[in-house]
Coordinates of C-alpha atoms and ligand atoms in Angstrom, one line a residue:
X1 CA 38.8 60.4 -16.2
X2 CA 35.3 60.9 -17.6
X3 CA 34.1 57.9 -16.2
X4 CA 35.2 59.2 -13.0
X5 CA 33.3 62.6 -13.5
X6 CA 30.4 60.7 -14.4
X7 CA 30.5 59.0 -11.4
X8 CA 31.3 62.0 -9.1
X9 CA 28.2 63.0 -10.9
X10 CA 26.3 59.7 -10.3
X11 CA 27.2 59.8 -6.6
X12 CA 26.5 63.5 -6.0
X13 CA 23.0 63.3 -7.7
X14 CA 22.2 60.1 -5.4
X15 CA 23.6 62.0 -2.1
X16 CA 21.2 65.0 -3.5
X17 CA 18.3 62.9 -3.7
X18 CA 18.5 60.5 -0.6
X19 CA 18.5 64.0 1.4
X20 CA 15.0 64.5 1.3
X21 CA 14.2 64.9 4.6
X22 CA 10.9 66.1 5.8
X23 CA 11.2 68.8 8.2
X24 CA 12.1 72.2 6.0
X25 CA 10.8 70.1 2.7
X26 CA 8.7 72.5 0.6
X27 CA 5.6 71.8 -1.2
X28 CA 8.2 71.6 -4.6
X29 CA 10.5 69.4 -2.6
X30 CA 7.4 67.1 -1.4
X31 CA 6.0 66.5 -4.4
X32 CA 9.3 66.0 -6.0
X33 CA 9.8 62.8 -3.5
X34 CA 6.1 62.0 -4.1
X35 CA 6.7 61.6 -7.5
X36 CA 9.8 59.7 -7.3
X37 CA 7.9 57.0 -5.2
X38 CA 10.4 58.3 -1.8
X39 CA 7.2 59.4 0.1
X40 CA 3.8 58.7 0.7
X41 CA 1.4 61.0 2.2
X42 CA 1.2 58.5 5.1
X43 CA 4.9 59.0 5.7
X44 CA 4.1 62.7 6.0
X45 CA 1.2 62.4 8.3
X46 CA 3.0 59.5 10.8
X47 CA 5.9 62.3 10.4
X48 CA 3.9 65.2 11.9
X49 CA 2.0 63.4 14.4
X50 CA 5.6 62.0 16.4
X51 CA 7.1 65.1 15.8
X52 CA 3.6 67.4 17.1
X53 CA 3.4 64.8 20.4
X54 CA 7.3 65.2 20.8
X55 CA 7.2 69.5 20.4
X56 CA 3.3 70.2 21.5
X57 CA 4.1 69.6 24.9
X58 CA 6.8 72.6 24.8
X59 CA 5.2 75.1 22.4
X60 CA 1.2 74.0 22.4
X61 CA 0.8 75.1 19.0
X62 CA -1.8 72.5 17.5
X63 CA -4.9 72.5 19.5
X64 CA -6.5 69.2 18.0
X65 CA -5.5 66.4 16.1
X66 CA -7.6 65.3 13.1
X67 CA -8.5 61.2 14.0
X68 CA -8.8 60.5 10.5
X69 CA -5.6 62.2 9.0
X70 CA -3.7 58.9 8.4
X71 CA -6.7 57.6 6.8
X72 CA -7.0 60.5 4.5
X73 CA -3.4 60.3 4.1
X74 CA -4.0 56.6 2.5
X75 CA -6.4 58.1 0.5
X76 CA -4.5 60.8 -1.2
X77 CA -1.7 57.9 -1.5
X78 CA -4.5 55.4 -3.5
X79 CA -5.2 58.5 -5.8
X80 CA -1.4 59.3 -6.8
X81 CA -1.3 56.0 -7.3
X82 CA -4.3 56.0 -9.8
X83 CA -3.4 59.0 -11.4
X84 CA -6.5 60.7 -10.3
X85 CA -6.8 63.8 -11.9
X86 CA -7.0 65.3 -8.5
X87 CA -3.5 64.1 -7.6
X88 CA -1.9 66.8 -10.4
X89 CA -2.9 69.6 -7.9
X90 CA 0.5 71.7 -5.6
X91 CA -1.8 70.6 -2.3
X92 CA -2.7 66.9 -2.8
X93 CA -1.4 64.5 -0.3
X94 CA 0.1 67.6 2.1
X95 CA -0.9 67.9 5.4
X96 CA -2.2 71.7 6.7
X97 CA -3.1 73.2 10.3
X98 CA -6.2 75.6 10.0
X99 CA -6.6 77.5 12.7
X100 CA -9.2 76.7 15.4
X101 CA -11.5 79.6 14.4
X102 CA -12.0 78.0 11.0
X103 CA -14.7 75.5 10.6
X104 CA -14.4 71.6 9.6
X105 CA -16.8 69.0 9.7
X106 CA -15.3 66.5 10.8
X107 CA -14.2 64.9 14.1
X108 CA -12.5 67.7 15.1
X109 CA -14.0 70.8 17.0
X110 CA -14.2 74.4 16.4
X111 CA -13.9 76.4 19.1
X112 CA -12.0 80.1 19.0
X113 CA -9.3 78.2 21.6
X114 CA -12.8 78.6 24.5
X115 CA -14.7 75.8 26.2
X116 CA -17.9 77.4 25.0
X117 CA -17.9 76.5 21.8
X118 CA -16.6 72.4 22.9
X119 CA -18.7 70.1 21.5
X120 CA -20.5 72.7 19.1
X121 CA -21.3 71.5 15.7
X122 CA -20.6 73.7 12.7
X123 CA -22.7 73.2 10.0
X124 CA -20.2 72.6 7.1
X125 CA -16.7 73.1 6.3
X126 CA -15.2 76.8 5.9
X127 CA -15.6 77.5 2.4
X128 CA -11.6 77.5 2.3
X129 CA -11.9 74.3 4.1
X130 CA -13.8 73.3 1.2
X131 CA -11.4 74.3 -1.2
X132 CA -8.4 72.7 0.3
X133 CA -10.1 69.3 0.1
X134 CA -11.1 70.5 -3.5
X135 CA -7.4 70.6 -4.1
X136 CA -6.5 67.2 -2.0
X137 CA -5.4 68.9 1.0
X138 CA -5.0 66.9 4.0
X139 CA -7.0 68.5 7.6
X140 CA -4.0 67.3 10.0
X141 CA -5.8 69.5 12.7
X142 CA -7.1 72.7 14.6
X143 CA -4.2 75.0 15.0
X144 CA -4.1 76.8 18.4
X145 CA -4.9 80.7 19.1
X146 CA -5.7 84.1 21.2
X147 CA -8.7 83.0 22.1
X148 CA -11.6 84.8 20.3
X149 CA -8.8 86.1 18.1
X150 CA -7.9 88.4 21.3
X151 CA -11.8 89.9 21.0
X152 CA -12.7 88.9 24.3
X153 CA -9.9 90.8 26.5
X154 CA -7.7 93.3 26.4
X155 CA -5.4 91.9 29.3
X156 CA -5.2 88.6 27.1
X157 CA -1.7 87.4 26.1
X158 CA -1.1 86.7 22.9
X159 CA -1.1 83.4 21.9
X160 CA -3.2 82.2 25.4
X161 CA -6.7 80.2 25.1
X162 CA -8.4 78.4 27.8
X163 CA -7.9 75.0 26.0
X164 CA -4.4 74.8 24.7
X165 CA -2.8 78.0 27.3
X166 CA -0.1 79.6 26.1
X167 CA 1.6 79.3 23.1
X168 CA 5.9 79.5 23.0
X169 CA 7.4 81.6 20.7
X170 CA 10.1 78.9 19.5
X171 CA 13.4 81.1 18.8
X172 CA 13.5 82.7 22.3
X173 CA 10.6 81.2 24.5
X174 CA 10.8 84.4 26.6
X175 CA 9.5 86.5 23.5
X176 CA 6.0 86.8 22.5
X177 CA 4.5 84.0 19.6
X178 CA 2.2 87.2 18.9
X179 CA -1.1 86.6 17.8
X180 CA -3.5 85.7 17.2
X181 CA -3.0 83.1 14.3
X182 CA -0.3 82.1 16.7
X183 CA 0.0 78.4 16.3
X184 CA -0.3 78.6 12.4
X185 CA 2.8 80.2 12.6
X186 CA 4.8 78.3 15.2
X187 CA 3.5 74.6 14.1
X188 CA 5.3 75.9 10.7
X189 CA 8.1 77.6 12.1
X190 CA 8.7 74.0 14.1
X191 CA 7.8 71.4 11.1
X192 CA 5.2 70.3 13.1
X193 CA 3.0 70.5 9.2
X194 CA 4.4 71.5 6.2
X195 CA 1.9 74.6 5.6
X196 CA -1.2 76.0 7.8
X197 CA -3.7 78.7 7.6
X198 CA -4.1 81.8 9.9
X199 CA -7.2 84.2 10.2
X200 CA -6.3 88.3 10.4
X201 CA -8.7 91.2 11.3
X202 CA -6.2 92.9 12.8
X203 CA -2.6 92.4 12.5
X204 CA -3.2 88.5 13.3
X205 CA -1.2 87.0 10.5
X206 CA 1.5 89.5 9.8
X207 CA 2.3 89.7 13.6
X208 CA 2.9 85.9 14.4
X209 CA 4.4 85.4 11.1
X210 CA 7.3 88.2 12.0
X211 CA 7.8 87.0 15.5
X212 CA 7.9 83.4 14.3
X213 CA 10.3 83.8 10.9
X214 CA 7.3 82.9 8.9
X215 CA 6.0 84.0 6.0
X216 CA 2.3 85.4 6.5
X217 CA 0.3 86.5 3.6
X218 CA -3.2 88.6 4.3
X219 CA -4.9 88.6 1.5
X220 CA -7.7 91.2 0.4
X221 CA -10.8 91.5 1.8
X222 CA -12.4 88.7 -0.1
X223 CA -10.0 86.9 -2.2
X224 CA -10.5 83.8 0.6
X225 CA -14.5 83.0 1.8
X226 CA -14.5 83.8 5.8
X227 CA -17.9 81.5 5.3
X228 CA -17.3 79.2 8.4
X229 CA -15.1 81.3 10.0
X230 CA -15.8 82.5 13.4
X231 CA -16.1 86.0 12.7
X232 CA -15.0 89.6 14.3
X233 CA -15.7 91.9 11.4
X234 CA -16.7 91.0 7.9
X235 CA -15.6 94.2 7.0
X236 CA -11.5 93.0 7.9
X237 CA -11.7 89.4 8.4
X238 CA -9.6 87.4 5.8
X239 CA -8.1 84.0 5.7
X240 CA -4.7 83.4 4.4
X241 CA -1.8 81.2 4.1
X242 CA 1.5 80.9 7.1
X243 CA 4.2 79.2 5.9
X244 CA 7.9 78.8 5.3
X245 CA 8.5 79.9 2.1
X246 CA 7.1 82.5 -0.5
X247 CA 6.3 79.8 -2.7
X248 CA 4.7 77.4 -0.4
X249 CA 2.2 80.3 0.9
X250 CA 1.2 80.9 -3.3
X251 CA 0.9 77.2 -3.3
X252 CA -1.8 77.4 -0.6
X253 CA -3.1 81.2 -1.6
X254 CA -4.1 79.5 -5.6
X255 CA -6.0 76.6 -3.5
X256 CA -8.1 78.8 -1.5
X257 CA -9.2 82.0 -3.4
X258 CA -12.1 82.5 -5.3
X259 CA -16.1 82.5 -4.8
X260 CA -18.1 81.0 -2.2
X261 CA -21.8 80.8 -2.5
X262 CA -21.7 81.2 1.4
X263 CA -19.7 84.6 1.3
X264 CA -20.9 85.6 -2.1
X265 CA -21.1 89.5 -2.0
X266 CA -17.3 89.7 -0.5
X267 CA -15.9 86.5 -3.0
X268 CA -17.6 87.2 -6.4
X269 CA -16.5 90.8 -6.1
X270 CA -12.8 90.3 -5.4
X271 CA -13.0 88.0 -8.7
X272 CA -11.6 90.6 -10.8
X273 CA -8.4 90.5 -8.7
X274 CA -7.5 87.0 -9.2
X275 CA -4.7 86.5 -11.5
X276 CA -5.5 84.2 -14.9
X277 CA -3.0 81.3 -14.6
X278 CA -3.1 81.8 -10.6
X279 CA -0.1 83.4 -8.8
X280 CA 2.7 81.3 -9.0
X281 CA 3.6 82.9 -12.4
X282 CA 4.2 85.6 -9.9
X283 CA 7.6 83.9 -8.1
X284 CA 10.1 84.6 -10.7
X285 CA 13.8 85.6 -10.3
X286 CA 14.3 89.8 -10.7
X287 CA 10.6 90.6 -9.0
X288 CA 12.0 93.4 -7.4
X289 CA 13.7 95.4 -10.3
X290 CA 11.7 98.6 -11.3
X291 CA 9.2 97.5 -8.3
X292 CA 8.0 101.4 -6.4
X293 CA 8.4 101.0 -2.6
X294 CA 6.9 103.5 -0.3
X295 CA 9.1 104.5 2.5
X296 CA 7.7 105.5 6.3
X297 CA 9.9 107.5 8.4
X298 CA 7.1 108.9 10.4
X299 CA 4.0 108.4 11.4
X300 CA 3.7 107.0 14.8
X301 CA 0.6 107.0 15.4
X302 CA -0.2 105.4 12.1
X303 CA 1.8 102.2 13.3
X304 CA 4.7 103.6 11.6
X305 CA 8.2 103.5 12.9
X306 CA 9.9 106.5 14.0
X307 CA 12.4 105.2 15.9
X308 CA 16.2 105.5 14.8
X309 CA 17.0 102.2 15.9
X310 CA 14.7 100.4 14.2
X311 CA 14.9 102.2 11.4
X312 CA 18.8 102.2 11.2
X313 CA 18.4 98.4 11.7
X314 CA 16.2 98.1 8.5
X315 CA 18.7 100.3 6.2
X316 CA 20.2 97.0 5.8
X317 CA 17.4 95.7 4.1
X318 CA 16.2 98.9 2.7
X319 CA 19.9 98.4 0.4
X320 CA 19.1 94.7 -0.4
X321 CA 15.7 96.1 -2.4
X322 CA 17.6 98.5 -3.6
X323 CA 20.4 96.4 -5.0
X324 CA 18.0 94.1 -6.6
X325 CA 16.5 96.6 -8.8
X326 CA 13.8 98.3 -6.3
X327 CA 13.1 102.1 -6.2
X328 CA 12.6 103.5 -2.9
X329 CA 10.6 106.1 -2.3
X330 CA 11.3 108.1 0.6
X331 CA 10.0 111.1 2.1
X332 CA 6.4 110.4 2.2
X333 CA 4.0 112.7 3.4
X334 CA 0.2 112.2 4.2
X335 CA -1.3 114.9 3.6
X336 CA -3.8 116.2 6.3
X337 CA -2.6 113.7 8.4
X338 CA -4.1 114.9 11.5
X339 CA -7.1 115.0 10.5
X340 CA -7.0 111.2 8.9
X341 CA -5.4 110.1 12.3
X342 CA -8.6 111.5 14.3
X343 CA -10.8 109.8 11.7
X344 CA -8.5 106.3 12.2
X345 CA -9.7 106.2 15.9
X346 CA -13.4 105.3 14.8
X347 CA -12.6 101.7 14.4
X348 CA -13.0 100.5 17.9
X349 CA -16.5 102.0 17.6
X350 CA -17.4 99.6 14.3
X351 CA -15.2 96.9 15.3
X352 CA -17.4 96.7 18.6
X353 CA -20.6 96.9 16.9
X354 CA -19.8 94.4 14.4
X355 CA -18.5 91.7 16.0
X356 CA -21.9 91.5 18.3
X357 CA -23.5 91.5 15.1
X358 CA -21.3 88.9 13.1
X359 CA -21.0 86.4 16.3
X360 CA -24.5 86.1 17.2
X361 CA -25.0 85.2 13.3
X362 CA -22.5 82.5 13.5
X363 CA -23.6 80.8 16.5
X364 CA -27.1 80.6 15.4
X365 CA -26.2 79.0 12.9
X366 CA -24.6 76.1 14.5
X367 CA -26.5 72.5 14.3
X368 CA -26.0 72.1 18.1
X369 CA -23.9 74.7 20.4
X370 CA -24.2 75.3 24.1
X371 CA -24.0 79.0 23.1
X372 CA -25.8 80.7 20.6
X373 CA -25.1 84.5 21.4
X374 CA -22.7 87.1 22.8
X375 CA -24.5 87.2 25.9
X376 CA -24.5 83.4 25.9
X377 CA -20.5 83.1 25.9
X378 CA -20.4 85.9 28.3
X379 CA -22.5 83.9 30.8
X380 CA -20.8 80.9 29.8
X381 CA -17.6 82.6 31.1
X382 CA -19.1 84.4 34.2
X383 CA -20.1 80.5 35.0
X384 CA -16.5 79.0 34.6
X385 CA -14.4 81.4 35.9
X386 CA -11.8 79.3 36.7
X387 CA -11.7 77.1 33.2
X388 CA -11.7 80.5 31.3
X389 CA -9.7 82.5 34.0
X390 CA -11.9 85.4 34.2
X391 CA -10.4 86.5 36.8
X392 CA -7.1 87.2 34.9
X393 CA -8.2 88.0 31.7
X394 CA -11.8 90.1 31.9
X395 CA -14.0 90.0 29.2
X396 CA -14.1 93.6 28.7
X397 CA -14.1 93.5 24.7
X398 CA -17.0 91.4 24.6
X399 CA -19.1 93.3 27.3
X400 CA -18.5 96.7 25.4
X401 CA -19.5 94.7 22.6
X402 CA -22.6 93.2 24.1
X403 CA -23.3 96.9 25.4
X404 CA -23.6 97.7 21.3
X405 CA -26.9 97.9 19.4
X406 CA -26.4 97.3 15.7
X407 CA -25.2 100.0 13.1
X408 CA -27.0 103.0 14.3
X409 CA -25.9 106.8 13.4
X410 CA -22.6 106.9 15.7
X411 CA -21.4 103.8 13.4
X412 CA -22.4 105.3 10.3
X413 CA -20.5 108.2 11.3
X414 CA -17.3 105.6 12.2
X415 CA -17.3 103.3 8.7
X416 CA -17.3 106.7 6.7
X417 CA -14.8 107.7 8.8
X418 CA -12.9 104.7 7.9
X419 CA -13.7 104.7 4.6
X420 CA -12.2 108.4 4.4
X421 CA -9.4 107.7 5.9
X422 CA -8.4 104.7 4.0
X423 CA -9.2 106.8 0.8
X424 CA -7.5 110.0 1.6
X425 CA -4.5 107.9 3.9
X426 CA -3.5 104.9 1.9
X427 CA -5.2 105.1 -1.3
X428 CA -4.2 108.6 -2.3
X429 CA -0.6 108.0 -1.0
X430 CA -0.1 105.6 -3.1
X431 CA -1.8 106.9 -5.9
X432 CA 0.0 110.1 -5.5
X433 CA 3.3 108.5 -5.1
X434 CA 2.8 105.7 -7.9
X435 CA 3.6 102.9 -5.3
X436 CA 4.3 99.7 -5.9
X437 CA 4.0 98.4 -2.4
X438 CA 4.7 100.5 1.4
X439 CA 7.8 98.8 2.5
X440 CA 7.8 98.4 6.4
X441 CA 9.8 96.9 9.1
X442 CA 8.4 93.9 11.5
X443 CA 4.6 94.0 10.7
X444 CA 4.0 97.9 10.6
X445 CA 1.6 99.6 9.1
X446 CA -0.5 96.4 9.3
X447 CA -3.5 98.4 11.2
X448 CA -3.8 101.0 7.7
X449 CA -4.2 97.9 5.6
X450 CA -6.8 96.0 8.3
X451 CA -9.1 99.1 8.4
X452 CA -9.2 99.3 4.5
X453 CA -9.2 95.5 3.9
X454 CA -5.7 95.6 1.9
X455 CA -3.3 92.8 1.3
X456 CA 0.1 92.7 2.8
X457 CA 2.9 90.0 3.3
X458 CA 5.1 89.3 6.1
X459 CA 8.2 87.5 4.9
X460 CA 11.4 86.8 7.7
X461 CA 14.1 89.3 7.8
X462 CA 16.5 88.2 10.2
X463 CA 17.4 87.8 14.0
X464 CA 18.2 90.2 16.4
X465 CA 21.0 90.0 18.6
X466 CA 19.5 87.6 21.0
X467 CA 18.3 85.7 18.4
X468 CA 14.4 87.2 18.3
X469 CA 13.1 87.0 14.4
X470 CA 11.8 89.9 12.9
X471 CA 10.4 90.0 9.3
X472 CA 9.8 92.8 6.7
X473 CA 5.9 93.5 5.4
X474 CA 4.8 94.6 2.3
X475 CA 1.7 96.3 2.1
X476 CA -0.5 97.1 -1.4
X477 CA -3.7 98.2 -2.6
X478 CA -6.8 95.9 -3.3
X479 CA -6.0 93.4 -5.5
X480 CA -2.2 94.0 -5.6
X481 CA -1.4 90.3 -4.7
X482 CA 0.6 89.2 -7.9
X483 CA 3.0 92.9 -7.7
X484 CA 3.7 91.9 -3.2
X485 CA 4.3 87.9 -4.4
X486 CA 6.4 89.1 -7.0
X487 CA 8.6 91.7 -4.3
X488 CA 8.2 89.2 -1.2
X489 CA 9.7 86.3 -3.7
X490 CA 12.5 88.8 -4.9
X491 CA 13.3 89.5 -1.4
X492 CA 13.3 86.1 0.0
X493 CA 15.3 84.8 -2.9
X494 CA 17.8 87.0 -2.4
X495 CA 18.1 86.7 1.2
X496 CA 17.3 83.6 2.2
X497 CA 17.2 84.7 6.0
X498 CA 15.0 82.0 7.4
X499 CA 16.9 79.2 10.0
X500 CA 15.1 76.7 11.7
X501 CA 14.4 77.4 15.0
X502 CA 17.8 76.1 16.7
X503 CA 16.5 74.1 19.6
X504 CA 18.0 71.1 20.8
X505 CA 14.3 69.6 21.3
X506 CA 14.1 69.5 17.6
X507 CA 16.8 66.6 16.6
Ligands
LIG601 C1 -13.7 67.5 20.5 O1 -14.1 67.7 21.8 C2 -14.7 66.6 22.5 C3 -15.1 67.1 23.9 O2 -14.1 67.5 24.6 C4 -13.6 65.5 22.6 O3 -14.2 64.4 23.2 C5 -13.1 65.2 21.2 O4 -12.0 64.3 21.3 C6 -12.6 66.4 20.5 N1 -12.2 66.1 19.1 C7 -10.9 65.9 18.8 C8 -10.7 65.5 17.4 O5 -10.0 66.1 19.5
LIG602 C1 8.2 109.9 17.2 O1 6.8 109.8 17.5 C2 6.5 110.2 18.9 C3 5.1 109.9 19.1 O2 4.3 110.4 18.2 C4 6.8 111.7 19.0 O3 6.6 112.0 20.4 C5 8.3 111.9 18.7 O4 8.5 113.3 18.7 C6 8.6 111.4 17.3 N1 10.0 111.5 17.0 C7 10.5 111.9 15.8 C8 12.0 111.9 15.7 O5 9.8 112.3 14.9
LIG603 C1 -15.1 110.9 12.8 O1 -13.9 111.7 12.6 C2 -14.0 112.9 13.2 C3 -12.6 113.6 12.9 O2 -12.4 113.7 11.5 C4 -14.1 112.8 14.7 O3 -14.2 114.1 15.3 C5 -15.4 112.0 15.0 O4 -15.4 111.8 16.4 C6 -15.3 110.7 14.2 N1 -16.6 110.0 14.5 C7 -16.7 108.8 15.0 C8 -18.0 108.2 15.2 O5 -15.7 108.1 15.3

């Protein structure tokens, strides 16, 4: 009889651990098999390649393949194998996408998703580049992406680029991938990697995360270096992690914080909000219970649902925080919210000015580049109309930007107004309301936490009817990522609503 149990036990332990299977393995899970000598980083690597030339094809997700990922893959193996100290970090030995915005010198190019910037030559890695090799990391390739981050067109799709074209959402290929981090999210969403890293000025990481069942973190305005990143506004840019799981995007958010030398303003002074110990002593069990959530009913114009449906869709999950200990906090009001709205608008005017700025500083500082200004990729694009589709897609946003001259008076006048509006908006809302967190369906509310460079996370919430995924975002003041990790984990653990997308090009 106990024999027997044992041996139930014996067998059910060795069914347990000859699951592992790659695709859907967290960065626990990988590790795990690492250790137990079932997996070698080459195994991984060999993995992702098959499976990115069997699903690219259909949902042109990765934009480049690193040449020397198997060999780096050997090399991560050698060090496990030596116990090198290096080997004891969550990253060594697994593969990640960056997107194609974010520098790496190495074989692979760098390019925004445009033939411009082919064959350019960046002069070092992104400093979160950097950091993930610091942290053993393996560069399995150049994620694909809105070109320009969508900063060239407003008629762009999401998720188009000259080099890769368009990007398929992988749950319902007639819905949008969003963008513009949009093959971070789908070469994670389809196992094509285990984690990858998005870029967000603009809603670019909590967008493709909810449309993809993903979970997307944008961290503060200087938590991750955007040294080596090609750039729209240093003011909103951030880099941050797009992965599965809430623990597998703290895994990658504790490799790439911190200060760069080559972003030193931004990174030394978001120091103070990095957690001693790092954040994964943020994903425990209960991180909902007594957490403050904000609320929206209103607020259109603010990016704020106002619609019943959605709304009644999202009471749902409204009651799941609830049940696990949340307090919502409904009712909110901004207070002169007019006035804050009109004062919103002034963003278009800095972003415009800014990005002419911040470009032209990134491409002269290239080693070699067949552009090395705005008005260079402009001309580049008036001379290869068809290879860039002009035609199609205008480059509207970068002639108003090429039409700006610097930060004169009119975008003094916009930044204060953004900084006002952030400040009397957000801030004092939550302030006011002692918030924890704004709780907010899909990716909403993500323009009030781009303008004032706030954190927020995107973390899958379900599927709609015809099997679209949405997620739910959770939005915080500067520095607040320890409280969101510790509410997104809650939620997710609770939920579990994430599925593989259920496509028969998968098996
Ligand atoms: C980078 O672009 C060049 C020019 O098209 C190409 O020959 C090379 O293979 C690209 N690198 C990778 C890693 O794909
Ligand atoms: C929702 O917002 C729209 C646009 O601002 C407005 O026209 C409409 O009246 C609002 N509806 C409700 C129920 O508040
Ligand atoms: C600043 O905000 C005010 C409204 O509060 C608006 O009238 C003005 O046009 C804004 N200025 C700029 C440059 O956007």
């Amino acid at each position: 009889m106990i024999a027997s149990i044992i041996l139930v036990i014996l067998l059910s332990h060795t069914i347990e651990s000859s699951k592992f299977t790659i695709p859907e393995a967290t960065i626990n899970d990988i590790q795990a098999a690492f250790n137990q000598n079932k997996l070698t980083s080459k195994d991984l690597v060999e993995f992702y390649i098959q499976r990115i030339r069997k699903l690219n094809p259909i949902y042109r997700a990765v934009i480049e393949v690193n040449p020397d990922a198997l060999h780096l893959a050997e090399i991560a193996d050698q060090e496990r194998k030596n116990k090198d100290p290096i080997s004891r970090f969550g990253l060594h030995g697994i593969p990640v996408l960056v997107k194609d915005n974010i520098a790496t010198k190495d074989k692979l190019n760098t390019t925004a998703g445009s033939y411009a910037l082919l064959n350019s030559v960046v002069p070092r890695d992104a400093g979160v580049v950097n950091k993930l090799r610091e942290s053993g990391a393996i560069i399995l390739g150049k994620a694909s992406m809105t070109e320009w981050a969508a900063f060239r067109s407003s008629l762009l799709p999401n998720g188009w680029n000259a080099r890769t074209k368009q990007a398929v959402n992988p749950y319902v290929a007639t819905l949008t991938p969003c963008g513009s981090s949009t093959g971070s999210a789908i070469s994670v969403a389809t196992n094509m990697v285990t984690v990858s890293l998005g870029t967000e000025t603009y809603g670019s990481i909590l967008c493709p995360s909810s449309a993809n069942s993903v979970v997307g973190i944008k961290p503060t305005i200087g938590l991750t270096s955007r040294a080596g990143v090609i750039p729209i506004s240093p003011r909103q840019d951030t880099v941050g992690p797009m992965c599965r799981t809430v623990a597998d995007a703290v895994y990658v958010l504790d490799a790439i914080v911190g200060f760069d030398k080559n972003d030193a303003v931004a990174t030394k002074k978001a120091l103070k909000y990095i957690p001693k110990g790092g954040y994964l002593n943020h994903l425990k069990l209960g991180g909902l219970k007594g957490k403050r959530l904000g609320v929206m009913r209103a607020y259109h114009y603010f990016g704020f649902s106002n619609d019943t449906e959605t709304l009644n869709m999202f009471e749902k999950h409204f009651n799941i925080l609830r049940q696990n200990g949340a307090i919502l906090v409904e009712n909110l009001e901004i207070v002169n919210f007019d006035h804050i709205i009109s004062m919103f608008s002034s963003q278009d005017i800095a972003l415009s000015a800014e990005s002419k700025l911040a470009l032209n500083a990134y491409l002269k500082k290239l080693v070699t580049s067949p552009v090395r200004s705005l008005a260079d990729v402009i001309a580049f694009n008036k001379k290869h109309v068809d290879l860039e589709r002009i035609d199609d897609y205008p480059q509207d946003v970068f002639l108003a930007a090429q039409k700006t001259n610097g930060i004169g008076k009119l975008e003094k006048e916009a930044l204060m107004n953004l900084t006002k509006a952030s400040k009397y908006g957000f801030e004092k809302l939550m302030n006011d309301n002692k918030l924890d967190a704004l709780v907010t369906p899909y990716f909403e509310g993500y323009s009030v936490l781009a303008i004032g460079g706030y954190p927020g996370i995107n973390v899958p919430a379900g599927y709609d009817k015809n099997g679209g995924p949405y997620g739910i975002c959770f939005g915080g003041l500067k520095g607040s990522e320890p409280t969101l990790i510790e509410i997104a984990y809650g939620f997710e653990q609770t939920t579990n609503f994430r599925k593989p997308p259920a496509n028969k090009n998968h098996v």
